[in-house]
């Protein structure tokens, strides 16, 4: 296993007093681990990786690591996110629209350009419109029941990540697949590559990505902590 480390100075982080910190992030691509850490946890993370290099995403590894990082976070006035402690994510990508299964796009999927519909998802249409973030949604009886949009991105960024959500009572009808495909097609045709991530526990989301032709690149885990 090849391992690379990137270290960020914690003094700069805590001086900025961010509401959330990420002192540890590990990404696995094939036989390579890319690890980003704050300088204050570099030593303990290196020791941990030496022990768990081949099983770093195991529950045993993450439980052990979280205990160490929680102590560090608390000492700086932050607290780890409880429900995320063992939740790592699959990372998919799509760069070629010809590989997309466009037959998944349903007539009910449309590009959202106005905030004039009842929205049954928790995704913020108004904010996305203000930030010029593209959205495709399933509209039924004047209501948005499923929507895919791009996570906020910076100027010059060419790889954009898609988020999709469907109201519980409208799931398992192909709407998430349809909106994800429509948005991915739109982004690629406008010169972007597409990223799609899903939790290890979300098998439905993982199957959507695979069925649409997305390539599985690897997986990642981040320890997130929030200001107490």
mmCIF file of C-alpha atoms in Angstrom:
data_model
loop_
_atom_site.group_PDB
_atom_site.id
_atom_site.type_symbol
_atom_site.label_atom_id
_atom_site.label_comp_id
_atom_site.label_asym_id
_atom_site.label_seq_id
_atom_site.Cartn_x
_atom_site.Cartn_y
_atom_site.Cartn_z
ATOM 1 C CA UNK A 1 0.000 0.000 0.000
ATOM 2 C CA UNK A 2 1.386 3.401 -1.037
ATOM 3 C CA UNK A 3 0.770 6.173 1.498
ATOM 4 C CA UNK A 4 1.081 9.932 1.046
ATOM 5 C CA UNK A 5 0.607 12.598 3.745
ATOM 6 C CA UNK A 6 -0.484 16.213 3.443
ATOM 7 C CA UNK A 7 -0.218 18.306 6.632
ATOM 8 C CA UNK A 8 -2.117 21.507 7.410
ATOM 9 C CA UNK A 9 -0.974 23.811 10.239
ATOM 10 C CA UNK A 10 -3.508 23.736 13.051
ATOM 11 C CA UNK A 11 -2.633 27.251 14.270
ATOM 12 C CA UNK A 12 -4.123 28.728 11.113
ATOM 13 C CA UNK A 13 -7.259 26.594 11.446
ATOM 14 C CA UNK A 14 -8.004 27.466 15.060
ATOM 15 C CA UNK A 15 -7.121 31.120 14.577
ATOM 16 C CA UNK A 16 -9.903 31.281 11.968
ATOM 17 C CA UNK A 17 -12.361 29.743 14.468
ATOM 18 C CA UNK A 18 -14.265 27.698 11.889
ATOM 19 C CA UNK A 19 -17.630 26.204 12.973
ATOM 20 C CA UNK A 20 -16.441 22.810 11.651
ATOM 21 C CA UNK A 21 -12.990 21.246 11.413
ATOM 22 C CA UNK A 22 -11.706 18.170 9.547
ATOM 23 C CA UNK A 23 -8.460 17.120 11.246
ATOM 24 C CA UNK A 24 -8.331 13.820 9.359
ATOM 25 C CA UNK A 25 -9.269 12.766 5.830
ATOM 26 C CA UNK A 26 -8.211 9.554 4.107
ATOM 27 C CA UNK A 27 -8.896 8.729 0.463
ATOM 28 C CA UNK A 28 -8.193 5.348 -1.111
ATOM 29 C CA UNK A 29 -7.463 5.071 -4.833
ATOM 30 C CA UNK A 30 -6.497 1.534 -5.832
ATOM 31 C CA UNK A 31 -3.406 0.680 -3.769
ATOM 32 C CA UNK A 32 -2.786 4.277 -2.662
ATOM 33 C CA UNK A 33 -3.890 6.061 0.516
ATOM 34 C CA UNK A 34 -3.890 9.862 0.452
ATOM 35 C CA UNK A 35 -4.077 11.246 3.978
ATOM 36 C CA UNK A 36 -4.694 14.866 4.963
ATOM 37 C CA UNK A 37 -4.191 15.797 8.624
ATOM 38 C CA UNK A 38 -3.726 18.754 10.923
ATOM 39 C CA UNK A 39 -0.214 19.119 12.299
ATOM 40 C CA UNK A 40 -1.463 18.467 15.838
ATOM 41 C CA UNK A 41 -2.543 14.900 15.020
ATOM 42 C CA UNK A 42 0.157 13.985 12.503
ATOM 43 C CA UNK A 43 2.089 11.777 14.906
ATOM 44 C CA UNK A 44 -0.885 9.806 16.210
ATOM 45 C CA UNK A 45 -2.315 9.365 12.705
ATOM 46 C CA UNK A 46 1.009 8.077 11.363
ATOM 47 C CA UNK A 47 1.134 5.554 14.193
ATOM 48 C CA UNK A 48 -2.459 4.533 13.461
ATOM 49 C CA UNK A 49 -1.832 4.141 9.728
ATOM 50 C CA UNK A 50 1.237 2.024 10.403
ATOM 51 C CA UNK A 51 -0.969 -0.371 12.367
ATOM 52 C CA UNK A 52 -4.038 -0.320 10.104
ATOM 53 C CA UNK A 53 -2.652 0.483 6.645
ATOM 54 C CA UNK A 54 -4.412 -2.456 4.970
ATOM 55 C CA UNK A 55 -7.645 -2.215 6.991
ATOM 56 C CA UNK A 56 -7.969 1.510 7.666
ATOM 57 C CA UNK A 57 -11.674 1.537 6.694
ATOM 58 C CA UNK A 58 -12.569 -1.314 9.056
ATOM 59 C CA UNK A 59 -14.877 -0.635 12.000
ATOM 60 C CA UNK A 60 -12.059 -1.551 14.392
ATOM 61 C CA UNK A 61 -9.708 0.971 12.794
ATOM 62 C CA UNK A 62 -12.249 3.806 12.701
ATOM 63 C CA UNK A 63 -13.426 3.171 16.269
ATOM 64 C CA UNK A 64 -9.851 3.325 17.529
ATOM 65 C CA UNK A 65 -9.047 6.423 15.460
ATOM 66 C CA UNK A 66 -12.207 8.260 16.503
ATOM 67 C CA UNK A 67 -11.384 7.827 20.190
ATOM 68 C CA UNK A 68 -8.015 9.496 19.635
ATOM 69 C CA UNK A 69 -9.347 12.289 17.429
ATOM 70 C CA UNK A 70 -12.251 12.996 19.804
ATOM 71 C CA UNK A 71 -9.817 13.783 22.597
ATOM 72 C CA UNK A 72 -7.966 16.149 20.266
ATOM 73 C CA UNK A 73 -11.169 17.855 19.084
ATOM 74 C CA UNK A 74 -12.519 18.342 22.612
ATOM 75 C CA UNK A 75 -9.266 19.944 23.713
ATOM 76 C CA UNK A 76 -9.882 22.647 21.090
ATOM 77 C CA UNK A 77 -13.569 23.152 21.845
ATOM 78 C CA UNK A 78 -14.989 20.888 19.130
ATOM 79 C CA UNK A 79 -17.000 17.680 19.230
ATOM 80 C CA UNK A 80 -17.106 14.865 16.664
ATOM 81 C CA UNK A 81 -20.265 14.068 14.730
ATOM 82 C CA UNK A 82 -21.626 10.939 16.423
ATOM 83 C CA UNK A 83 -23.620 9.354 13.574
ATOM 84 C CA UNK A 84 -20.712 9.718 11.120
ATOM 85 C CA UNK A 85 -18.134 7.823 13.141
ATOM 86 C CA UNK A 86 -18.075 4.648 11.054
ATOM 87 C CA UNK A 87 -19.547 6.111 7.870
ATOM 88 C CA UNK A 88 -17.057 6.083 4.995
ATOM 89 C CA UNK A 89 -18.094 6.895 1.433
ATOM 90 C CA UNK A 90 -17.751 5.436 -2.053
ATOM 91 C CA UNK A 91 -16.464 7.862 -4.684
ATOM 92 C CA UNK A 92 -17.650 7.603 -8.315
ATOM 93 C CA UNK A 93 -16.905 9.731 -11.376
ATOM 94 C CA UNK A 94 -18.188 10.301 -14.908
ATOM 95 C CA UNK A 95 -16.335 12.172 -17.653
ATOM 96 C CA UNK A 96 -17.942 10.941 -20.849
ATOM 97 C CA UNK A 97 -21.650 11.541 -21.548
ATOM 98 C CA UNK A 98 -21.648 8.653 -24.028
ATOM 99 C CA UNK A 99 -21.188 6.246 -21.107
ATOM 100 C CA UNK A 100 -24.300 7.546 -19.364
ATOM 101 C CA UNK A 101 -27.466 5.478 -19.567
ATOM 102 C CA UNK A 102 -29.631 8.344 -20.844
ATOM 103 C CA UNK A 103 -32.611 5.995 -21.148
ATOM 104 C CA UNK A 104 -32.967 6.538 -17.395
ATOM 105 C CA UNK A 105 -34.123 10.145 -17.963
ATOM 106 C CA UNK A 106 -37.894 10.391 -17.472
ATOM 107 C CA UNK A 107 -40.161 13.053 -19.044
ATOM 108 C CA UNK A 108 -40.928 14.349 -15.540
ATOM 109 C CA UNK A 109 -37.297 15.462 -15.030
ATOM 110 C CA UNK A 110 -36.838 19.154 -15.792
ATOM 111 C CA UNK A 111 -34.193 21.804 -15.182
ATOM 112 C CA UNK A 112 -35.254 24.058 -12.322
ATOM 113 C CA UNK A 113 -34.785 27.741 -13.104
ATOM 114 C CA UNK A 114 -37.410 29.402 -10.873
ATOM 115 C CA UNK A 115 -38.432 29.019 -7.239
ATOM 116 C CA UNK A 116 -42.160 28.753 -7.913
ATOM 117 C CA UNK A 117 -42.944 25.131 -6.988
ATOM 118 C CA UNK A 118 -43.661 23.372 -3.726
ATOM 119 C CA UNK A 119 -40.501 21.513 -2.754
ATOM 120 C CA UNK A 120 -40.834 18.183 -0.904
ATOM 121 C CA UNK A 121 -37.058 17.728 -0.590
ATOM 122 C CA UNK A 122 -34.723 19.461 1.871
ATOM 123 C CA UNK A 123 -32.487 20.853 -0.898
ATOM 124 C CA UNK A 124 -32.551 24.662 -1.002
ATOM 125 C CA UNK A 125 -33.800 25.842 -4.398
ATOM 126 C CA UNK A 126 -33.615 29.571 -3.617
ATOM 127 C CA UNK A 127 -30.005 29.416 -2.452
ATOM 128 C CA UNK A 128 -28.993 27.257 -5.421
ATOM 129 C CA UNK A 129 -30.582 29.710 -7.850
ATOM 130 C CA UNK A 130 -28.803 32.632 -6.174
ATOM 131 C CA UNK A 131 -25.478 30.816 -6.538
ATOM 132 C CA UNK A 132 -26.274 29.699 -10.101
ATOM 133 C CA UNK A 133 -26.088 26.030 -9.118
ATOM 134 C CA UNK A 134 -27.803 23.772 -11.705
ATOM 135 C CA UNK A 135 -30.677 21.538 -10.598
ATOM 136 C CA UNK A 136 -32.820 18.892 -12.272
ATOM 137 C CA UNK A 137 -35.989 17.731 -10.559
ATOM 138 C CA UNK A 138 -39.013 15.493 -10.914
ATOM 139 C CA UNK A 139 -42.183 17.586 -10.860
ATOM 140 C CA UNK A 140 -45.503 15.873 -10.143
ATOM 141 C CA UNK A 141 -48.749 17.810 -9.678
ATOM 142 C CA UNK A 142 -46.805 21.035 -9.283
ATOM 143 C CA UNK A 143 -44.543 19.589 -6.579
ATOM 144 C CA UNK A 144 -40.824 18.809 -6.645
ATOM 145 C CA UNK A 145 -40.634 15.239 -5.334
ATOM 146 C CA UNK A 146 -37.007 14.463 -6.251
ATOM 147 C CA UNK A 147 -34.053 16.672 -7.102
ATOM 148 C CA UNK A 148 -30.399 16.460 -8.078
ATOM 149 C CA UNK A 149 -28.106 19.458 -7.734
ATOM 150 C CA UNK A 150 -24.430 20.318 -7.574
ATOM 151 C CA UNK A 151 -22.657 20.808 -4.275
ATOM 152 C CA UNK A 152 -21.336 24.331 -3.921
ATOM 153 C CA UNK A 153 -18.211 24.828 -6.004
ATOM 154 C CA UNK A 154 -15.455 27.376 -6.515
ATOM 155 C CA UNK A 155 -14.340 29.339 -9.525
ATOM 156 C CA UNK A 156 -12.291 27.263 -11.957
ATOM 157 C CA UNK A 157 -13.400 23.920 -10.493
ATOM 158 C CA UNK A 158 -13.978 21.391 -13.272
ATOM 159 C CA UNK A 159 -15.041 18.322 -11.268
ATOM 160 C CA UNK A 160 -18.482 18.858 -9.726
ATOM 161 C CA UNK A 161 -20.194 16.619 -7.190
ATOM 162 C CA UNK A 162 -23.864 15.702 -7.527
ATOM 163 C CA UNK A 163 -26.257 15.421 -4.583
ATOM 164 C CA UNK A 164 -29.675 13.818 -5.033
ATOM 165 C CA UNK A 165 -32.676 13.510 -2.745
ATOM 166 C CA UNK A 166 -36.167 12.056 -3.159
ATOM 167 C CA UNK A 167 -39.109 12.572 -0.804
ATOM 168 C CA UNK A 168 -39.682 9.278 1.105
ATOM 169 C CA UNK A 169 -43.124 8.563 -0.356
ATOM 170 C CA UNK A 170 -41.799 8.880 -3.936
ATOM 171 C CA UNK A 171 -38.748 6.649 -3.698
ATOM 172 C CA UNK A 172 -38.054 3.509 -5.763
ATOM 173 C CA UNK A 173 -39.735 4.935 -8.865
ATOM 174 C CA UNK A 174 -36.586 5.830 -10.827
ATOM 175 C CA UNK A 175 -36.722 9.555 -10.069
ATOM 176 C CA UNK A 176 -33.279 9.750 -8.426
ATOM 177 C CA UNK A 177 -31.726 7.884 -11.367
ATOM 178 C CA UNK A 178 -33.507 10.157 -13.820
ATOM 179 C CA UNK A 179 -32.449 13.436 -12.211
ATOM 180 C CA UNK A 180 -28.891 12.295 -11.571
ATOM 181 C CA UNK A 181 -28.545 11.281 -15.223
ATOM 182 C CA UNK A 182 -30.104 14.487 -16.554
ATOM 183 C CA UNK A 183 -27.834 16.657 -14.416
ATOM 184 C CA UNK A 184 -24.705 14.626 -15.212
ATOM 185 C CA UNK A 185 -25.462 14.858 -18.935
ATOM 186 C CA UNK A 186 -25.972 18.633 -18.670
ATOM 187 C CA UNK A 187 -22.716 19.140 -16.731
ATOM 188 C CA UNK A 188 -20.573 17.018 -19.034
ATOM 189 C CA UNK A 189 -21.996 18.730 -22.117
ATOM 190 C CA UNK A 190 -20.989 22.024 -20.516
ATOM 191 C CA UNK A 191 -17.381 20.967 -20.023
ATOM 192 C CA UNK A 192 -17.407 19.519 -16.495
ATOM 193 C CA UNK A 193 -16.575 16.123 -15.063
ATOM 194 C CA UNK A 194 -18.960 14.684 -12.495
ATOM 195 C CA UNK A 195 -18.355 13.175 -9.070
ATOM 196 C CA UNK A 196 -20.917 11.162 -7.142
ATOM 197 C CA UNK A 197 -20.438 9.988 -3.558
ATOM 198 C CA UNK A 198 -22.561 7.765 -1.349
ATOM 199 C CA UNK A 199 -22.394 6.281 2.115
ATOM 200 C CA UNK A 200 -21.307 2.697 2.694
ATOM 201 C CA UNK A 201 -24.785 2.157 4.150
ATOM 202 C CA UNK A 202 -26.673 3.483 1.131
ATOM 203 C CA UNK A 203 -26.802 0.498 -1.197
ATOM 204 C CA UNK A 204 -29.578 2.063 -3.256
ATOM 205 C CA UNK A 205 -27.461 5.099 -4.063
ATOM 206 C CA UNK A 206 -24.486 2.916 -4.869
ATOM 207 C CA UNK A 207 -26.564 0.843 -7.288
ATOM 208 C CA UNK A 208 -27.813 4.018 -8.986
ATOM 209 C CA UNK A 209 -24.256 5.173 -9.693
ATOM 210 C CA UNK A 210 -23.169 1.783 -11.009
ATOM 211 C CA UNK A 211 -26.268 1.296 -13.159
ATOM 212 C CA UNK A 212 -25.845 4.703 -14.810
ATOM 213 C CA UNK A 213 -22.282 3.966 -15.892
ATOM 214 C CA UNK A 214 -20.345 5.900 -13.251
ATOM 215 C CA UNK A 215 -16.831 4.602 -12.547
ATOM 216 C CA UNK A 216 -15.977 3.580 -8.984
ATOM 217 C CA UNK A 217 -12.762 5.455 -8.143
ATOM 218 C CA UNK A 218 -12.333 4.519 -4.492
ATOM 219 C CA UNK A 219 -13.564 5.503 -1.070
ATOM 220 C CA UNK A 220 -12.903 8.117 1.595
ATOM 221 C CA UNK A 221 -13.466 8.889 5.265
ATOM 222 C CA UNK A 222 -13.395 12.224 7.074
ATOM 223 C CA UNK A 223 -13.492 12.938 10.787
ATOM 224 C CA UNK A 224 -15.734 16.003 11.178
ATOM 225 C CA UNK A 225 -16.023 17.951 14.428
ATOM 226 C CA UNK A 226 -18.200 20.949 15.234
ATOM 227 C CA UNK A 227 -17.779 23.897 17.591
ATOM 228 C CA UNK A 228 -19.386 23.040 20.948
#
